[in-house]
Coordinates of C-alpha atoms in Angstrom, one line a residue:
M22 CA -4.8 1.3 -10.0
K23 CA -4.3 -1.1 -12.9
L24 CA -3.0 -4.6 -12.1
A25 CA -1.5 -7.2 -14.3
A26 CA -1.3 -10.9 -13.4
V27 CA 1.1 -12.6 -15.6
Q28 CA 0.5 -16.3 -16.5
Y29 CA 3.8 -17.9 -17.5
R30 CA 5.3 -21.4 -17.5
P31 CA 9.0 -20.9 -16.8
P32 CA 11.6 -23.0 -18.5
H33 CA 12.5 -25.6 -15.8
G34 CA 16.0 -24.9 -14.4
R35 CA 16.7 -22.1 -16.8
P36 CA 16.6 -18.9 -14.7
D37 CA 18.6 -16.7 -17.1
R38 CA 16.1 -17.5 -19.9
A39 CA 13.2 -17.0 -17.5
R40 CA 14.5 -13.6 -16.3
R41 CA 14.7 -12.3 -19.9
E42 CA 11.1 -13.4 -20.6
L43 CA 9.8 -12.1 -17.3
A44 CA 11.4 -8.7 -17.9
R45 CA 9.8 -8.6 -21.3
R46 CA 6.4 -9.4 -19.9
V47 CA 6.7 -6.9 -17.1
R48 CA 7.7 -4.2 -19.6
A49 CA 4.6 -5.1 -21.7
A50 CA 2.3 -4.9 -18.7
I51 CA 3.8 -1.6 -17.6
D52 CA 3.5 -0.2 -21.1
A53 CA -0.1 -1.2 -21.1
G54 CA -0.6 0.9 -17.9
A55 CA -0.1 -1.6 -15.1
R56 CA 1.2 -0.1 -11.8
L57 CA 1.3 -3.5 -10.1
V58 CA 2.5 -6.6 -11.9
V59 CA 2.2 -10.0 -10.2
L60 CA 4.3 -12.9 -11.5
P61 CA 3.9 -16.6 -10.7
E62 CA 5.4 -18.4 -7.7
M63 CA 8.8 -19.9 -8.6
A64 CA 8.8 -17.8 -11.7
T65 CA 12.4 -18.3 -12.6
T66 CA 12.9 -22.0 -12.1
G67 CA 9.6 -23.8 -12.4
Y68 CA 7.7 -25.1 -9.4
V69 CA 8.1 -28.9 -9.3
W70 CA 11.5 -30.3 -8.1
P71 CA 12.2 -33.7 -6.6
D72 CA 13.7 -32.2 -3.5
A73 CA 15.4 -29.0 -2.1
A74 CA 18.9 -30.3 -3.1
A75 CA 17.9 -30.4 -6.8
L76 CA 16.6 -26.8 -6.6
R77 CA 19.4 -25.4 -4.6
P78 CA 21.8 -24.7 -7.5
H79 CA 19.2 -22.4 -9.0
A80 CA 18.4 -20.4 -5.8
E81 CA 19.7 -16.9 -5.7
P82 CA 20.1 -14.1 -3.1
A83 CA 17.1 -11.9 -2.4
R84 CA 18.8 -9.0 -4.1
G85 CA 20.2 -11.2 -6.9
P86 CA 19.8 -11.2 -10.6
T87 CA 16.0 -11.6 -10.7
F88 CA 15.5 -8.7 -8.2
E89 CA 17.9 -6.5 -10.3
A90 CA 16.3 -7.4 -13.6
L91 CA 12.7 -6.8 -12.5
R92 CA 13.7 -3.7 -10.5
A93 CA 15.2 -2.2 -13.6
E94 CA 11.9 -2.7 -15.5
A95 CA 9.8 -1.3 -12.7
R96 CA 12.0 1.8 -12.5
T97 CA 11.9 2.5 -16.2
G98 CA 8.1 2.1 -16.0
G99 CA 7.8 5.1 -13.7
G100 CA 7.9 3.2 -10.4
A101 CA 5.6 0.3 -10.9
W102 CA 5.5 -2.5 -8.3
V103 CA 6.5 -6.1 -9.3
V104 CA 5.7 -9.2 -7.2
C105 CA 7.7 -12.3 -8.0
G106 CA 8.2 -15.5 -6.2
F107 CA 11.6 -17.3 -6.8
A108 CA 13.9 -19.7 -5.1
E109 CA 15.8 -17.6 -2.6
Q110 CA 19.1 -18.6 -1.0
A111 CA 19.3 -18.6 2.7
D112 CA 21.7 -16.0 4.3
D113 CA 24.2 -18.8 4.8
G114 CA 24.1 -19.6 1.0
A115 CA 22.1 -22.8 1.4

């Protein structure tokens, strides 16, 4: 199995922009033959935040826009696997 580990510095607090770039990088890795693509932790928001309250507006549901964007790339790549850490909303929306 070919694995790709993507190094990437996400734009802080810009998840839409980050998703587009991550999808592009996932597609490139799959096109190069990767069957498993691993992205950084907090890949859509950046890692360092002063507190949870500052990050909360950028959190998203588990099956939200990041999941959908990366799932679409994985599917078009013949069923590759993508691992991505992101700020996930709790079930109660917090």
